[in-house]
PDB file of C-alpha atoms and ligand atoms in Angstrom:
ATOM      1  CA  MET A 593      32.838-137.289  -8.561  1.00  0.00           C
ATOM      2  CA  ARG A 594      35.630-134.979  -7.561  1.00  0.00           C
ATOM      3  CA  VAL A 595      35.732-131.348  -8.624  1.00  0.00           C
ATOM      4  CA  LYS A 596      38.411-129.411 -10.480  1.00  0.00           C
ATOM      5  CA  ILE A 597      39.755-126.481  -8.505  1.00  0.00           C
ATOM      6  CA  VAL A 598      42.197-123.709  -9.325  1.00  0.00           C
ATOM      7  CA  ALA A 599      43.218-121.638  -6.317  1.00  0.00           C
ATOM      8  CA  GLY A 600      45.349-118.507  -6.302  1.00  0.00           C
ATOM      9  CA  ASN A 601      47.566-118.049  -3.281  1.00  0.00           C
ATOM     10  CA  TRP A 602      48.433-114.362  -3.256  1.00  0.00           C
ATOM     11  CA  LYS A 603      50.788-114.711  -0.278  1.00  0.00           C
ATOM     12  CA  MET A 604      51.939-111.332   1.126  1.00  0.00           C
ATOM     13  CA  ASN A 605      51.122-109.396  -2.036  1.00  0.00           C
ATOM     14  CA  ASN A 606      48.545-106.767  -3.026  1.00  0.00           C
ATOM     15  CA  ASP A 607      47.336-103.872  -0.897  1.00  0.00           C
ATOM     16  CA  LYS A 608      43.632-102.948  -0.673  1.00  0.00           C
ATOM     17  CA  GLU A 609      43.448-101.202  -4.063  1.00  0.00           C
ATOM     18  CA  GLU A 610      45.485-103.886  -5.788  1.00  0.00           C
ATOM     19  CA  THR A 611      43.256-106.565  -4.268  1.00  0.00           C
ATOM     20  CA  GLU A 612      40.132-104.875  -5.575  1.00  0.00           C
ATOM     21  CA  ALA A 613      41.678-104.240  -8.983  1.00  0.00           C
ATOM     22  CA  LEU A 614      42.787-107.849  -9.414  1.00  0.00           C
ATOM     23  CA  ILE A 615      39.355-109.149  -8.417  1.00  0.00           C
ATOM     24  CA  GLU A 616      37.667-106.752 -10.849  1.00  0.00           C
ATOM     25  CA  ALA A 617      40.013-107.880 -13.617  1.00  0.00           C
ATOM     26  CA  LEU A 618      39.185-111.518 -12.873  1.00  0.00           C
ATOM     27  CA  LYS A 619      35.458-110.826 -12.760  1.00  0.00           C
ATOM     28  CA  SER A 620      35.635-109.138 -16.149  1.00  0.00           C
ATOM     29  CA  LYS A 621      36.762-112.461 -17.663  1.00  0.00           C
ATOM     30  CA  GLY A 622      33.260-113.862 -17.226  1.00  0.00           C
ATOM     31  CA  LYS A 623      32.013-117.173 -15.866  1.00  0.00           C
ATOM     32  CA  PHE A 624      34.159-120.190 -15.177  1.00  0.00           C
ATOM     33  CA  THR A 625      32.804-123.498 -16.392  1.00  0.00           C
ATOM     34  CA  GLY A 626      33.702-126.920 -15.045  1.00  0.00           C
ATOM     35  CA  VAL A 627      36.156-125.559 -12.514  1.00  0.00           C
ATOM     36  CA  GLN A 628      35.896-123.966  -9.095  1.00  0.00           C
ATOM     37  CA  VAL A 629      38.017-120.896  -8.380  1.00  0.00           C
ATOM     38  CA  ARG A 630      39.538-119.748  -5.095  1.00  0.00           C
ATOM     39  CA  ILE A 631      41.577-116.672  -4.302  1.00  0.00           C
ATOM     40  CA  ALA A 632      43.537-116.270  -1.084  1.00  0.00           C
ATOM     41  CA  PRO A 633      44.402-112.647  -0.357  1.00  0.00           C
ATOM     42  CA  THR A 634      46.290-111.581   2.734  1.00  0.00           C
ATOM     43  CA  SER A 635      44.169-111.477   5.894  1.00  0.00           C
ATOM     44  CA  VAL A 636      43.670-107.703   6.059  1.00  0.00           C
ATOM     45  CA  ASN A 637      42.064-107.776   2.627  1.00  0.00           C
ATOM     46  CA  LEU A 638      39.738-110.715   3.193  1.00  0.00           C
ATOM     47  CA  VAL A 639      36.714-108.520   3.951  1.00  0.00           C
ATOM     48  CA  GLN A 640      37.201-106.527   0.725  1.00  0.00           C
ATOM     49  CA  ALA A 641      37.655-109.748  -1.190  1.00  0.00           C
ATOM     50  CA  VAL A 642      34.488-111.312   0.224  1.00  0.00           C
ATOM     51  CA  ASN A 643      32.494-108.183  -0.657  1.00  0.00           C
ATOM     52  CA  ALA A 644      34.000-107.866  -4.117  1.00  0.00           C
ATOM     53  CA  THR A 645      33.280-111.506  -4.993  1.00  0.00           C
ATOM     54  CA  LYS A 646      29.685-111.579  -3.757  1.00  0.00           C
ATOM     55  CA  ASP A 647      27.421-112.959  -6.498  1.00  0.00           C
ATOM     56  CA  THR A 648      30.365-114.439  -8.385  1.00  0.00           C
ATOM     57  CA  ASP A 649      31.757-117.971  -8.699  1.00  0.00           C
ATOM     58  CA  ILE A 650      34.968-116.932  -6.963  1.00  0.00           C
ATOM     59  CA  LYS A 651      35.375-118.193  -3.414  1.00  0.00           C
ATOM     60  CA  VAL A 652      37.733-116.524  -0.933  1.00  0.00           C
ATOM     61  CA  SER A 653      40.202-118.549   1.122  1.00  0.00           C
ATOM     62  CA  ALA A 654      42.415-117.439   3.999  1.00  0.00           C
ATOM     63  CA  GLN A 655      46.121-118.277   4.083  1.00  0.00           C
ATOM     64  CA  ASN A 656      46.386-119.294   7.720  1.00  0.00           C
ATOM     65  CA  MET A 657      44.565-119.457  11.040  1.00  0.00           C
ATOM     66  CA  HIS A 658      45.223-120.491  14.623  1.00  0.00           C
ATOM     67  CA  TYR A 659      43.845-123.694  16.114  1.00  0.00           C
ATOM     68  CA  SER A 660      42.460-121.965  19.215  1.00  0.00           C
ATOM     69  CA  SER A 661      39.091-120.259  19.244  1.00  0.00           C
ATOM     70  CA  SER A 662      40.378-117.079  20.891  1.00  0.00           C
ATOM     71  CA  GLY A 663      42.908-115.910  23.431  1.00  0.00           C
ATOM     72  CA  ALA A 664      46.372-114.472  23.933  1.00  0.00           C
ATOM     73  CA  PHE A 665      47.888-115.282  20.552  1.00  0.00           C
ATOM     74  CA  THR A 666      49.143-111.947  19.287  1.00  0.00           C
ATOM     75  CA  GLY A 667      49.046-111.640  15.533  1.00  0.00           C
ATOM     76  CA  GLU A 668      46.885-114.691  14.917  1.00  0.00           C
ATOM     77  CA  ILE A 669      43.378-115.125  13.521  1.00  0.00           C
ATOM     78  CA  SER A 670      40.770-117.708  14.474  1.00  0.00           C
ATOM     79  CA  ALA A 671      38.262-119.814  12.586  1.00  0.00           C
ATOM     80  CA  ASN A 672      35.385-117.901  14.250  1.00  0.00           C
ATOM     81  CA  MET A 673      36.790-114.615  12.941  1.00  0.00           C
ATOM     82  CA  LEU A 674      37.063-115.960   9.425  1.00  0.00           C
ATOM     83  CA  GLU A 675      33.584-117.415   9.610  1.00  0.00           C
ATOM     84  CA  SER A 676      32.171-114.113  10.829  1.00  0.00           C
ATOM     85  CA  ILE A 677      33.362-112.317   7.676  1.00  0.00           C
ATOM     86  CA  GLY A 678      32.110-115.039   5.344  1.00  0.00           C
ATOM     87  CA  VAL A 679      35.353-116.935   4.737  1.00  0.00           C
ATOM     88  CA  ASN A 680      34.899-120.693   4.888  1.00  0.00           C
ATOM     89  CA  SER A 681      37.961-121.946   3.060  1.00  0.00           C
ATOM     90  CA  ILE A 682      41.516-122.026   4.317  1.00  0.00           C
ATOM     91  CA  ILE A 683      44.973-122.898   3.028  1.00  0.00           C
ATOM     92  CA  LEU A 684      46.864-124.852   5.684  1.00  0.00           C
ATOM     93  CA  GLY A 685      50.373-126.259   5.809  1.00  0.00           C
ATOM     94  CA  HIS A 686      51.954-124.180   3.066  1.00  0.00           C
ATOM     95  CA  SER A 687      55.696-124.849   2.920  1.00  0.00           C
ATOM     96  CA  GLU A 688      56.410-121.180   3.651  1.00  0.00           C
ATOM     97  CA  ARG A 689      54.401-121.439   6.866  1.00  0.00           C
ATOM     98  CA  ARG A 690      56.237-124.641   7.763  1.00  0.00           C
ATOM     99  CA  ALA A 691      59.680-123.214   6.929  1.00  0.00           C
ATOM    100  CA  TYR A 692      59.490-119.578   8.109  1.00  0.00           C
ATOM    101  CA  PHE A 693      56.900-119.775  10.888  1.00  0.00           C
ATOM    102  CA  ASN A 694      57.796-123.164  12.360  1.00  0.00           C
ATOM    103  CA  GLU A 695      54.415-124.691  11.664  1.00  0.00           C
ATOM    104  CA  THR A 696      54.667-128.353  12.641  1.00  0.00           C
ATOM    105  CA  ASP A 697      52.684-131.436  11.676  1.00  0.00           C
ATOM    106  CA  ALA A 698      51.227-131.417  15.205  1.00  0.00           C
ATOM    107  CA  ASP A 699      50.058-127.785  14.792  1.00  0.00           C
ATOM    108  CA  LEU A 700      48.537-128.690  11.469  1.00  0.00           C
ATOM    109  CA  GLU A 701      46.629-131.632  12.870  1.00  0.00           C
ATOM    110  CA  LYS A 702      45.003-129.230  15.355  1.00  0.00           C
ATOM    111  CA  LYS A 703      44.333-126.583  12.718  1.00  0.00           C
ATOM    112  CA  VAL A 704      42.702-129.118  10.399  1.00  0.00           C
ATOM    113  CA  ALA A 705      40.477-130.343  13.250  1.00  0.00           C
ATOM    114  CA  LYS A 706      39.465-126.761  14.076  1.00  0.00           C
ATOM    115  CA  ALA A 707      38.653-125.954  10.459  1.00  0.00           C
ATOM    116  CA  ILE A 708      36.500-129.096  10.156  1.00  0.00           C
ATOM    117  CA  GLN A 709      34.646-128.163  13.347  1.00  0.00           C
ATOM    118  CA  HIS A 710      33.753-124.917  11.585  1.00  0.00           C
ATOM    119  CA  ASP A 711      32.657-126.613   8.351  1.00  0.00           C
ATOM    120  CA  MET A 712      35.534-124.981   6.532  1.00  0.00           C
ATOM    121  CA  GLU A 713      37.176-126.268   3.400  1.00  0.00           C
ATOM    122  CA  VAL A 714      40.863-127.015   3.986  1.00  0.00           C
ATOM    123  CA  ILE A 715      43.337-126.734   1.122  1.00  0.00           C
ATOM    124  CA  PHE A 716      46.054-128.808   2.729  1.00  0.00           C
ATOM    125  CA  CYS A 717      49.584-128.275   1.365  1.00  0.00           C
ATOM    126  CA  PHE A 718      52.469-130.672   1.659  1.00  0.00           C
ATOM    127  CA  GLY A 719      55.472-131.754  -0.390  1.00  0.00           C
ATOM    128  CA  GLU A 720      59.084-132.781  -0.262  1.00  0.00           C
ATOM    129  CA  GLU A 721      62.226-130.670  -0.407  1.00  0.00           C
ATOM    130  CA  LEU A 722      64.868-131.033  -3.086  1.00  0.00           C
ATOM    131  CA  ASN A 723      67.122-133.172  -0.887  1.00  0.00           C
ATOM    132  CA  ASP A 724      64.286-135.602  -0.236  1.00  0.00           C
ATOM    133  CA  ARG A 725      63.805-136.082  -3.945  1.00  0.00           C
ATOM    134  CA  LYS A 726      67.533-136.460  -4.551  1.00  0.00           C
ATOM    135  CA  GLU A 727      67.690-139.077  -1.809  1.00  0.00           C
ATOM    136  CA  ASN A 728      64.591-140.759  -3.175  1.00  0.00           C
ATOM    137  CA  THR A 729      62.672-140.330   0.088  1.00  0.00           C
ATOM    138  CA  HIS A 730      59.969-138.061  -1.385  1.00  0.00           C
ATOM    139  CA  PHE A 731      57.207-140.651  -1.100  1.00  0.00           C
ATOM    140  CA  ASP A 732      58.082-141.289   2.551  1.00  0.00           C
ATOM    141  CA  VAL A 733      58.116-137.564   3.338  1.00  0.00           C
ATOM    142  CA  VAL A 734      54.728-136.987   1.740  1.00  0.00           C
ATOM    143  CA  GLU A 735      53.242-140.040   3.460  1.00  0.00           C
ATOM    144  CA  LYS A 736      54.503-138.822   6.834  1.00  0.00           C
ATOM    145  CA  GLN A 737      53.076-135.311   6.321  1.00  0.00           C
ATOM    146  CA  LEU A 738      49.674-136.642   5.310  1.00  0.00           C
ATOM    147  CA  LYS A 739      49.489-139.220   8.083  1.00  0.00           C
ATOM    148  CA  ALA A 740      50.509-136.724  10.753  1.00  0.00           C
ATOM    149  CA  ALA A 741      47.921-134.085   9.954  1.00  0.00           C
ATOM    150  CA  LEU A 742      45.061-135.883   8.246  1.00  0.00           C
ATOM    151  CA  PHE A 743      44.845-139.517   9.244  1.00  0.00           C
ATOM    152  CA  SER A 744      43.111-138.784  12.533  1.00  0.00           C
ATOM    153  CA  ILE A 745      40.057-137.278  10.826  1.00  0.00           C
ATOM    154  CA  GLN A 746      36.858-139.229  10.139  1.00  0.00           C
ATOM    155  CA  PRO A 747      36.191-140.597   6.643  1.00  0.00           C
ATOM    156  CA  SER A 748      33.137-138.316   6.491  1.00  0.00           C
ATOM    157  CA  ASP A 749      35.370-135.272   7.151  1.00  0.00           C
ATOM    158  CA  TRP A 750      37.190-135.757   3.874  1.00  0.00           C
ATOM    159  CA  LYS A 751      34.460-133.750   2.157  1.00  0.00           C
ATOM    160  CA  TYR A 752      36.192-130.704   3.656  1.00  0.00           C
ATOM    161  CA  ILE A 753      39.659-131.616   2.407  1.00  0.00           C
ATOM    162  CA  VAL A 754      41.379-130.557  -0.806  1.00  0.00           C
ATOM    163  CA  LEU A 755      44.967-131.753  -1.121  1.00  0.00           C
ATOM    164  CA  ALA A 756      47.682-129.616  -2.673  1.00  0.00           C
ATOM    165  CA  TYR A 757      50.920-131.401  -3.493  1.00  0.00           C
ATOM    166  CA  GLU A 758      53.607-128.750  -3.698  1.00  0.00           C
ATOM    167  CA  PRO A 759      57.200-129.949  -4.000  1.00  0.00           C
ATOM    168  CA  VAL A 760      59.159-127.247  -2.188  1.00  0.00           C
ATOM    169  CA  TRP A 761      61.849-127.180  -4.873  1.00  0.00           C
ATOM    170  CA  ALA A 762      59.252-126.119  -7.456  1.00  0.00           C
ATOM    171  CA  ILE A 763      57.656-123.254  -5.503  1.00  0.00           C
ATOM    172  CA  GLY A 764      58.522-119.823  -6.843  1.00  0.00           C
ATOM    173  CA  THR A 765      61.634-121.227  -8.503  1.00  0.00           C
ATOM    174  CA  GLY A 766      60.423-121.492 -12.079  1.00  0.00           C
ATOM    175  CA  GLU A 767      61.245-125.190 -11.808  1.00  0.00           C
ATOM    176  CA  THR A 768      58.135-127.328 -12.319  1.00  0.00           C
ATOM    177  CA  ALA A 769      57.814-130.995 -11.530  1.00  0.00           C
ATOM    178  CA  SER A 770      57.291-132.853 -14.807  1.00  0.00           C
ATOM    179  CA  PRO A 771      53.704-133.921 -15.521  1.00  0.00           C
ATOM    180  CA  GLU A 772      54.892-137.526 -15.070  1.00  0.00           C
ATOM    181  CA  GLN A 773      56.431-136.773 -11.659  1.00  0.00           C
ATOM    182  CA  VAL A 774      53.223-135.028 -10.616  1.00  0.00           C
ATOM    183  CA  GLN A 775      50.989-137.870 -11.793  1.00  0.00           C
ATOM    184  CA  GLU A 776      53.204-140.458 -10.099  1.00  0.00           C
ATOM    185  CA  MET A 777      52.965-138.633  -6.762  1.00  0.00           C
ATOM    186  CA  HIS A 778      49.241-137.905  -7.054  1.00  0.00           C
ATOM    187  CA  ALA A 779      48.496-141.565  -7.805  1.00  0.00           C
ATOM    188  CA  PHE A 780      50.594-142.537  -4.768  1.00  0.00           C
ATOM    189  CA  ILE A 781      48.661-140.090  -2.584  1.00  0.00           C
ATOM    190  CA  ARG A 782      45.295-141.326  -3.805  1.00  0.00           C
ATOM    191  CA  GLN A 783      46.323-144.916  -3.082  1.00  0.00           C
ATOM    192  CA  LEU A 784      47.421-143.925   0.440  1.00  0.00           C
ATOM    193  CA  ILE A 785      44.030-142.349   1.077  1.00  0.00           C
ATOM    194  CA  GLU A 786      42.267-145.381  -0.348  1.00  0.00           C
ATOM    195  CA  ASN A 787      44.231-147.750   1.895  1.00  0.00           C
ATOM    196  CA  GLN A 788      43.282-145.791   4.986  1.00  0.00           C
ATOM    197  CA  PHE A 789      39.834-144.371   4.210  1.00  0.00           C
ATOM    198  CA  GLY A 790      38.488-146.463   1.327  1.00  0.00           C
ATOM    199  CA  LYS A 791      37.939-146.035  -2.385  1.00  0.00           C
ATOM    200  CA  ILE A 792      35.004-143.631  -2.241  1.00  0.00           C
ATOM    201  CA  VAL A 793      36.952-141.111  -0.166  1.00  0.00           C
ATOM    202  CA  ALA A 794      40.032-141.496  -2.379  1.00  0.00           C
ATOM    203  CA  ASP A 795      38.076-141.116  -5.613  1.00  0.00           C
ATOM    204  CA  ASN A 796      36.333-138.002  -4.392  1.00  0.00           C
ATOM    205  CA  VAL A 797      39.223-135.999  -2.970  1.00  0.00           C
ATOM    206  CA  SER A 798      40.591-133.324  -5.283  1.00  0.00           C
ATOM    207  CA  ILE A 799      44.386-133.326  -5.463  1.00  0.00           C
ATOM    208  CA  LEU A 800      45.872-130.082  -6.769  1.00  0.00           C
ATOM    209  CA  TYR A 801      49.425-129.531  -7.923  1.00  0.00           C
ATOM    210  CA  GLY A 802      51.339-126.387  -7.000  1.00  0.00           C
ATOM    211  CA  GLY A 803      54.774-125.131  -7.936  1.00  0.00           C
ATOM    212  CA  SER A 804      55.566-122.756 -10.810  1.00  0.00           C
ATOM    213  CA  VAL A 805      52.344-123.477 -12.695  1.00  0.00           C
ATOM    214  CA  LYS A 806      52.004-121.065 -15.627  1.00  0.00           C
ATOM    215  CA  PRO A 807      49.706-120.739 -18.636  1.00  0.00           C
ATOM    216  CA  ALA A 808      52.374-122.534 -20.693  1.00  0.00           C
ATOM    217  CA  ASN A 809      52.537-125.699 -18.571  1.00  0.00           C
ATOM    218  CA  ALA A 810      49.116-125.840 -16.870  1.00  0.00           C
ATOM    219  CA  GLN A 811      47.261-127.802 -19.500  1.00  0.00           C
ATOM    220  CA  GLU A 812      49.756-130.642 -19.666  1.00  0.00           C
ATOM    221  CA  ILE A 813      49.936-130.994 -15.880  1.00  0.00           C
ATOM    222  CA  PHE A 814      46.161-130.742 -15.423  1.00  0.00           C
ATOM    223  CA  SER A 815      45.548-133.340 -18.129  1.00  0.00           C
ATOM    224  CA  LYS A 816      46.976-136.098 -15.932  1.00  0.00           C
ATOM    225  CA  PRO A 817      44.270-138.387 -14.506  1.00  0.00           C
ATOM    226  CA  ASP A 818      45.009-137.797 -10.812  1.00  0.00           C
ATOM    227  CA  VAL A 819      45.584-134.035 -11.096  1.00  0.00           C
ATOM    228  CA  ASP A 820      42.424-132.099 -10.281  1.00  0.00           C
ATOM    229  CA  GLY A 821      43.672-128.537 -10.713  1.00  0.00           C
ATOM    230  CA  GLY A 822      46.313-126.344  -9.182  1.00  0.00           C
ATOM    231  CA  LEU A 823      47.396-124.065  -6.372  1.00  0.00           C
ATOM    232  CA  ILE A 824      48.963-121.091  -8.060  1.00  0.00           C
ATOM    233  CA  GLY A 825      51.322-118.528  -6.529  1.00  0.00           C
ATOM    234  CA  GLY A 826      53.133-116.036  -8.770  1.00  0.00           C
ATOM    235  CA  ALA A 827      50.943-116.510 -11.837  1.00  0.00           C
ATOM    236  CA  ALA A 828      47.776-115.872  -9.795  1.00  0.00           C
ATOM    237  CA  LEU A 829      48.829-112.245  -9.356  1.00  0.00           C
ATOM    238  CA  ASN A 830      48.118-111.539 -13.010  1.00  0.00           C
ATOM    239  CA  ALA A 831      44.466-111.815 -14.098  1.00  0.00           C
ATOM    240  CA  ASP A 832      45.271-112.886 -17.674  1.00  0.00           C
ATOM    241  CA  ASP A 833      47.681-115.607 -16.564  1.00  0.00           C
ATOM    242  CA  PHE A 834      45.414-116.826 -13.777  1.00  0.00           C
ATOM    243  CA  PHE A 835      42.426-116.941 -16.101  1.00  0.00           C
ATOM    244  CA  ALA A 836      44.433-118.865 -18.711  1.00  0.00           C
ATOM    245  CA  ILE A 837      45.399-121.398 -16.020  1.00  0.00           C
ATOM    246  CA  ILE A 838      41.782-121.680 -14.859  1.00  0.00           C
ATOM    247  CA  GLN A 839      40.733-122.405 -18.428  1.00  0.00           C
ATOM    248  CA  SER A 840      43.350-125.180 -18.638  1.00  0.00           C
ATOM    249  CA  ALA A 841      41.746-127.140 -15.809  1.00  0.00           C
TER     250      ALA A 841
HETATM  251  P1  PGA B 279      54.292-120.574  -7.313  1.00  0.00           P
HETATM  252  O1  PGA B 279      53.720-120.812  -5.848  1.00  0.00           O
HETATM  253  O2  PGA B 279      53.178-120.846  -8.273  1.00  0.00           O
HETATM  254  O3  PGA B 279      54.733-119.131  -7.323  1.00  0.00           O
HETATM  255  O4  PGA B 279      55.432-121.510  -7.506  1.00  0.00           O
HETATM  256  C1  PGA B 279      52.855-121.874  -5.563  1.00  0.00           C
HETATM  257  C2  PGA B 279      52.475-121.845  -4.098  1.00  0.00           C
HETATM  258  O5  PGA B 279      53.310-121.462  -3.273  1.00  0.00           O
HETATM  259  O6  PGA B 279      51.332-122.195  -3.732  1.00  0.00           O
END
């Protein structure tokens, strides 16, 4: 059966000391039961994060990586580099990467393939913009994003994939998709996966929701049958809030 996951995407926040302090604060909350926890600090703090979370239930994810193994790609990091410091989980396709760093579906298809080659978990983000929802094309947009980056993988590779539906209009805006809107989209996504890869794959893939999740709304969203946890931005920067969200899953 699929697992519940709550992942904190720290984005470009927290220096070395702040990273260590936030991890310590999270660790002091004790064990997490029935839910897996990820934190994704910025790349320069991944080593600290891996060391600080040793012997805990917290797993460290990276926020991005290149699809090449090495070479002249100034500013980029590779799967081998992440692997060598003990990071085997990666967030790919975040809307900020797509919007500000021109990450395309074709890039993402290559990045997903590279991550799978390295036995890395992929937290794959996708979601429509406000205009898409207003024009009622949000299902088409999501279908296109998923098909472009994920439909070329093998059914057996889905064990590496965690999906994170993040409507762009709800990210960092305080505006959350309603639990009904989230459930409707997650059920659509699961059906898409089932049509292409079969029921076992679809039933086992965790589909997270992301976009202004807070302690106050987490429980209602997470209670929906096709919602298997969340990808949390702003609220993951506060240990109390993040822990409260983890406990809601
Ligand atoms: P938010 O970000 O929780 O601050 O809306 C979510 C995300 O970008 O993953």
